Amino acid sequence: MLFRSEAAARDAAGNRDQTPARRTWSVRAADTTPPDTPLPGGPADGSIVTTPNATFAVGTTEPGSRTTCTLDGSALPCSAGPLVLTGLAPGTHVLTATSTDAAGNTDATAATRIWTVPVPAAALERRGSTLSLKVRDARRLALVVSTGKRPGKVKVYAGKRLVKTLSLDRSTTTRVVDVTTFASPWSGKVRIVVASKRRAVRVEGVAAPTR
């Protein structure tokens, strides 16, 4: 908004200053718009990855804004630019990023990314060989599997319930295979049993996302 003022003196005889002092100034409206916080890169939201490392790019729509991050609920030092995470533990991870501009406006909708790193598992070589893993509050279940030229089958149990029989005959490289989705968070023992004779099956990892 633009403002103008003028001041002129008048003496006792009534003579008025013909060149009054003038001033013009403007007042900017208060900045109440918060910045946005883009978070490109890294694993896709809700994905299961086979590496404990991830690289993101923390951004802000207002240059000069301060950025803050959390990883799994704990403060994580970060600034606008690359954010490299290494050696992540198996399990589900939650990364958030928020920016605050110079006027103190904070992004009310933090950028969030959720992904899961599988638990490494031992090889299952013989019929009846079993891999067991206790999980807590699992929402999904997936296997990271790798097979050779003569792949076989595995049966996957959640507790005593058979949830899926997987035929791995089309897999020649490591891949993530979805097994099941739980209607509500599930806790218990997962068992993976080789169900084929003289056929090599290798389970490289077990993922049980909790979100």
mmCIF file of C-alpha atoms in Angstrom:
data_model
loop_
_atom_site.group_PDB
_atom_site.id
_atom_site.type_symbol
_atom_site.label_atom_id
_atom_site.label_comp_id
_atom_site.label_asym_id
_atom_site.label_seq_id
_atom_site.Cartn_x
_atom_site.Cartn_y
_atom_site.Cartn_z
ATOM 1 C CA MET A 1 0.000 0.000 0.000
ATOM 2 C CA LEU A 2 1.336 3.476 -0.983
ATOM 3 C CA PHE A 3 1.244 6.437 1.457
ATOM 4 C CA ARG A 4 2.006 10.148 0.874
ATOM 5 C CA SER A 5 2.443 13.043 3.333
ATOM 6 C CA GLU A 6 3.093 16.781 2.981
ATOM 7 C CA ALA A 7 4.167 19.372 5.511
ATOM 8 C CA ALA A 8 4.271 23.186 4.978
ATOM 9 C CA ALA A 9 5.029 25.972 7.469
ATOM 10 C CA ARG A 10 3.022 29.216 7.777
ATOM 11 C CA ASP A 11 4.409 32.319 9.515
ATOM 12 C CA ALA A 12 2.599 34.819 11.768
ATOM 13 C CA ALA A 13 1.736 36.972 8.769
ATOM 14 C CA GLY A 14 -0.011 34.085 7.105
ATOM 15 C CA ASN A 15 2.645 33.396 4.483
ATOM 16 C CA ARG A 16 2.738 29.701 3.537
ATOM 17 C CA ASP A 17 5.829 27.790 2.409
ATOM 18 C CA GLN A 18 5.427 27.277 -1.358
ATOM 19 C CA THR A 19 7.734 24.233 -1.393
ATOM 20 C CA PRO A 20 6.317 21.967 1.273
ATOM 21 C CA ALA A 21 8.227 18.882 2.314
ATOM 22 C CA ARG A 22 6.786 15.748 0.794
ATOM 23 C CA ARG A 23 7.353 12.098 1.615
ATOM 24 C CA THR A 24 6.107 8.946 -0.138
ATOM 25 C CA TRP A 25 6.439 5.419 1.241
ATOM 26 C CA SER A 26 4.835 2.027 0.963
ATOM 27 C CA VAL A 27 4.019 -0.722 3.433
ATOM 28 C CA ARG A 28 4.148 -4.299 2.284
ATOM 29 C CA ALA A 29 1.477 -6.726 3.416
ATOM 30 C CA ALA A 30 2.710 -9.248 5.948
ATOM 31 C CA ASP A 31 4.038 -12.507 4.451
ATOM 32 C CA THR A 32 1.698 -15.241 5.679
ATOM 33 C CA THR A 33 2.257 -17.786 2.905
ATOM 34 C CA PRO A 34 4.330 -20.802 3.951
ATOM 35 C CA PRO A 35 6.774 -22.436 1.546
ATOM 36 C CA ASP A 36 6.358 -25.905 0.066
ATOM 37 C CA THR A 37 8.970 -28.604 0.642
ATOM 38 C CA PRO A 38 9.564 -30.894 -2.359
ATOM 39 C CA LEU A 39 11.300 -34.214 -1.612
ATOM 40 C CA PRO A 40 12.277 -35.867 -4.920
ATOM 41 C CA GLY A 41 14.594 -38.837 -5.311
ATOM 42 C CA GLY A 42 14.987 -41.817 -3.019
ATOM 43 C CA PRO A 43 12.769 -44.908 -2.798
ATOM 44 C CA ALA A 44 9.162 -44.612 -3.949
ATOM 45 C CA ASP A 45 6.596 -44.108 -1.203
ATOM 46 C CA GLY A 46 5.515 -47.464 0.233
ATOM 47 C CA SER A 47 8.229 -49.374 -1.633
ATOM 48 C CA ILE A 48 10.433 -52.261 -0.557
ATOM 49 C CA VAL A 49 14.074 -51.799 -1.542
ATOM 50 C CA THR A 50 17.042 -54.171 -1.512
ATOM 51 C CA THR A 51 19.635 -51.630 -0.379
ATOM 52 C CA PRO A 52 20.207 -49.963 3.012
ATOM 53 C CA ASN A 53 21.102 -46.681 1.293
ATOM 54 C CA ALA A 54 18.929 -43.881 -0.104
ATOM 55 C CA THR A 55 19.561 -40.436 -1.590
ATOM 56 C CA PHE A 56 16.944 -37.667 -1.588
ATOM 57 C CA ALA A 57 16.923 -34.018 -2.667
ATOM 58 C CA VAL A 58 15.422 -31.743 -0.009
ATOM 59 C CA GLY A 59 13.898 -28.638 -1.607
ATOM 60 C CA THR A 60 11.978 -25.481 -0.780
ATOM 61 C CA THR A 61 9.900 -23.110 -2.912
ATOM 62 C CA GLU A 62 11.316 -20.060 -1.113
ATOM 63 C CA PRO A 63 15.103 -19.604 -1.374
ATOM 64 C CA GLY A 64 16.697 -18.889 1.974
ATOM 65 C CA SER A 65 14.194 -20.942 3.932
ATOM 66 C CA ARG A 66 15.419 -23.162 6.747
ATOM 67 C CA THR A 67 14.761 -26.890 6.368
ATOM 68 C CA THR A 68 14.311 -29.490 9.105
ATOM 69 C CA CYS A 69 14.080 -33.271 8.749
ATOM 70 C CA THR A 70 13.241 -36.308 10.853
ATOM 71 C CA LEU A 71 14.024 -39.978 10.300
ATOM 72 C CA ASP A 72 11.817 -42.459 12.140
ATOM 73 C CA GLY A 73 10.687 -39.719 14.512
ATOM 74 C CA SER A 74 14.166 -38.444 15.439
ATOM 75 C CA ALA A 75 15.689 -35.159 14.303
ATOM 76 C CA LEU A 76 17.962 -35.517 11.277
ATOM 77 C CA PRO A 77 20.333 -32.704 10.237
ATOM 78 C CA CYS A 78 19.495 -31.548 6.715
ATOM 79 C CA SER A 79 19.572 -28.528 4.424
ATOM 80 C CA ALA A 80 18.211 -27.739 0.984
ATOM 81 C CA GLY A 81 20.069 -30.049 -1.393
ATOM 82 C CA PRO A 82 21.147 -33.707 -1.403
ATOM 83 C CA LEU A 83 20.372 -35.863 1.635
ATOM 84 C CA VAL A 84 22.293 -39.155 1.669
ATOM 85 C CA LEU A 85 21.256 -41.958 4.048
ATOM 86 C CA THR A 86 23.486 -45.024 4.436
ATOM 87 C CA GLY A 87 23.472 -48.198 6.484
ATOM 88 C CA LEU A 88 19.774 -48.129 7.289
ATOM 89 C CA ALA A 89 18.636 -50.953 9.547
ATOM 90 C CA PRO A 90 16.085 -53.503 8.307
ATOM 91 C CA GLY A 91 12.530 -52.346 8.824
ATOM 92 C CA THR A 92 10.178 -49.566 7.774
ATOM 93 C CA HIS A 93 11.608 -46.047 7.655
ATOM 94 C CA VAL A 94 9.794 -42.700 7.638
ATOM 95 C CA LEU A 95 11.540 -39.546 6.413
ATOM 96 C CA THR A 96 9.944 -36.096 6.766
ATOM 97 C CA ALA A 97 11.160 -32.704 5.515
ATOM 98 C CA THR A 98 9.762 -29.255 6.392
ATOM 99 C CA SER A 99 10.832 -25.728 5.467
ATOM 100 C CA THR A 100 10.344 -22.409 7.283
ATOM 101 C CA ASP A 101 10.741 -19.087 5.458
ATOM 102 C CA ALA A 102 12.347 -15.861 6.699
ATOM 103 C CA ALA A 103 8.968 -14.572 7.926
ATOM 104 C CA GLY A 104 8.574 -17.606 10.161
ATOM 105 C CA ASN A 105 5.949 -19.382 8.060
ATOM 106 C CA THR A 106 6.330 -23.161 8.258
ATOM 107 C CA ASP A 107 5.085 -25.677 5.716
ATOM 108 C CA ALA A 108 2.088 -27.275 7.449
ATOM 109 C CA THR A 109 2.203 -30.403 5.287
ATOM 110 C CA ALA A 110 5.656 -31.889 5.676
ATOM 111 C CA ALA A 111 6.955 -33.936 2.768
ATOM 112 C CA THR A 112 6.933 -37.593 3.832
ATOM 113 C CA ARG A 113 8.463 -40.747 2.353
ATOM 114 C CA ILE A 114 7.930 -44.269 3.703
ATOM 115 C CA TRP A 115 9.880 -47.344 2.558
ATOM 116 C CA THR A 116 11.070 -50.688 3.920
ATOM 117 C CA VAL A 117 14.466 -52.396 4.009
ATOM 118 C CA PRO A 118 14.131 -56.225 4.180
ATOM 119 C CA VAL A 119 15.610 -58.382 6.917
ATOM 120 C CA PRO A 120 18.436 -60.505 5.396
ATOM 121 C CA ALA A 121 17.628 -64.216 5.319
ATOM 122 C CA ALA A 122 19.614 -67.427 4.959
ATOM 123 C CA ALA A 123 19.457 -69.709 1.910
ATOM 124 C CA LEU A 124 16.889 -72.520 1.843
ATOM 125 C CA GLU A 125 18.369 -75.408 -0.046
ATOM 126 C CA ARG A 126 16.335 -78.573 0.810
ATOM 127 C CA ARG A 127 12.709 -79.599 0.945
ATOM 128 C CA GLY A 128 11.486 -78.959 4.432
ATOM 129 C CA SER A 129 14.131 -76.324 5.071
ATOM 130 C CA THR A 130 12.509 -73.466 6.914
ATOM 131 C CA LEU A 131 13.317 -69.824 7.522
ATOM 132 C CA SER A 132 11.518 -68.276 10.469
ATOM 133 C CA LEU A 133 11.161 -64.619 11.384
ATOM 134 C CA LYS A 134 9.156 -62.892 14.093
ATOM 135 C CA VAL A 135 7.410 -59.732 12.913
ATOM 136 C CA ARG A 136 5.477 -57.078 14.779
ATOM 137 C CA ASP A 137 2.610 -54.902 13.511
ATOM 138 C CA ALA A 138 3.186 -55.970 9.908
ATOM 139 C CA ARG A 139 0.887 -54.505 7.247
ATOM 140 C CA ARG A 140 2.349 -56.451 4.344
ATOM 141 C CA LEU A 141 4.671 -59.331 3.711
ATOM 142 C CA ALA A 142 7.124 -59.723 0.844
ATOM 143 C CA LEU A 143 10.155 -61.833 -0.053
ATOM 144 C CA VAL A 144 13.334 -60.912 -1.842
ATOM 145 C CA VAL A 145 14.134 -64.037 -3.859
ATOM 146 C CA SER A 146 16.761 -65.181 -6.321
ATOM 147 C CA THR A 147 16.754 -68.446 -8.282
ATOM 148 C CA GLY A 148 18.989 -70.296 -10.684
ATOM 149 C CA LYS A 149 18.335 -72.389 -13.769
ATOM 150 C CA ARG A 150 16.085 -74.896 -11.976
ATOM 151 C CA PRO A 151 14.026 -72.876 -9.510
ATOM 152 C CA GLY A 152 11.394 -74.337 -7.251
ATOM 153 C CA LYS A 153 8.536 -73.340 -4.960
ATOM 154 C CA VAL A 154 8.191 -72.025 -1.440
ATOM 155 C CA LYS A 155 5.250 -71.979 0.948
ATOM 156 C CA VAL A 156 4.822 -68.951 3.172
ATOM 157 C CA TYR A 157 3.002 -69.204 6.512
ATOM 158 C CA ALA A 158 1.834 -66.424 8.827
ATOM 159 C CA GLY A 159 1.597 -68.256 12.109
ATOM 160 C CA LYS A 160 -0.087 -71.557 11.228
ATOM 161 C CA ARG A 161 -1.923 -70.128 8.225
ATOM 162 C CA LEU A 162 -0.607 -70.791 4.741
ATOM 163 C CA VAL A 163 -0.852 -67.417 3.015
ATOM 164 C CA LYS A 164 0.800 -68.192 -0.313
ATOM 165 C CA THR A 165 2.657 -70.738 -2.389
ATOM 166 C CA LEU A 166 5.176 -69.063 -4.668
ATOM 167 C CA SER A 167 6.486 -70.585 -7.869
ATOM 168 C CA LEU A 168 9.800 -69.010 -8.716
ATOM 169 C CA ASP A 169 10.220 -70.569 -12.133
ATOM 170 C CA ARG A 170 10.194 -67.242 -13.976
ATOM 171 C CA SER A 171 12.777 -65.488 -11.855
ATOM 172 C CA THR A 172 16.400 -65.418 -12.960
ATOM 173 C CA THR A 173 17.499 -62.393 -10.929
ATOM 174 C CA THR A 174 16.826 -61.065 -7.469
ATOM 175 C CA ARG A 175 13.351 -59.549 -7.155
ATOM 176 C CA VAL A 176 10.811 -58.474 -4.563
ATOM 177 C CA VAL A 177 7.696 -60.645 -4.502
ATOM 178 C CA ASP A 178 4.572 -59.540 -2.623
ATOM 179 C CA VAL A 179 3.116 -62.331 -0.505
ATOM 180 C CA THR A 180 0.113 -60.874 1.313
ATOM 181 C CA THR A 181 -1.472 -57.787 2.839
ATOM 182 C CA PHE A 182 -2.929 -57.919 6.351
ATOM 183 C CA ALA A 183 -6.322 -56.346 7.062
ATOM 184 C CA SER A 184 -4.955 -55.060 10.381
ATOM 185 C CA PRO A 185 -1.450 -54.943 11.883
ATOM 186 C CA TRP A 186 -0.286 -58.513 12.427
ATOM 187 C CA SER A 187 2.337 -59.859 14.817
ATOM 188 C CA GLY A 188 3.680 -63.388 14.891
ATOM 189 C CA LYS A 189 6.082 -65.813 13.249
ATOM 190 C CA VAL A 190 6.559 -65.974 9.486
ATOM 191 C CA ARG A 191 7.797 -69.282 8.097
ATOM 192 C CA ILE A 192 9.100 -69.899 4.578
ATOM 193 C CA VAL A 193 9.294 -73.581 3.615
ATOM 194 C CA VAL A 194 10.843 -75.005 0.435
ATOM 195 C CA ALA A 195 8.146 -77.069 -1.308
ATOM 196 C CA SER A 196 10.080 -78.636 -4.188
ATOM 197 C CA LYS A 197 12.611 -81.469 -4.476
ATOM 198 C CA ARG A 198 16.115 -80.997 -5.820
ATOM 199 C CA ARG A 199 15.365 -77.462 -6.945
ATOM 200 C CA ALA A 200 17.403 -74.595 -5.565
ATOM 201 C CA VAL A 201 15.499 -71.767 -3.918
ATOM 202 C CA ARG A 202 17.224 -68.831 -2.321
ATOM 203 C CA VAL A 203 15.462 -66.276 -0.146
ATOM 204 C CA GLU A 204 17.613 -63.151 0.108
ATOM 205 C CA GLY A 205 15.372 -61.231 2.470
ATOM 206 C CA VAL A 206 12.013 -60.877 4.191
ATOM 207 C CA ALA A 207 10.182 -57.549 4.336
ATOM 208 C CA ALA A 208 7.301 -56.807 6.695
ATOM 209 C CA PRO A 209 6.319 -53.139 6.230
ATOM 210 C CA THR A 210 4.594 -51.668 9.267
ATOM 211 C CA ARG A 211 3.057 -48.697 7.410
#
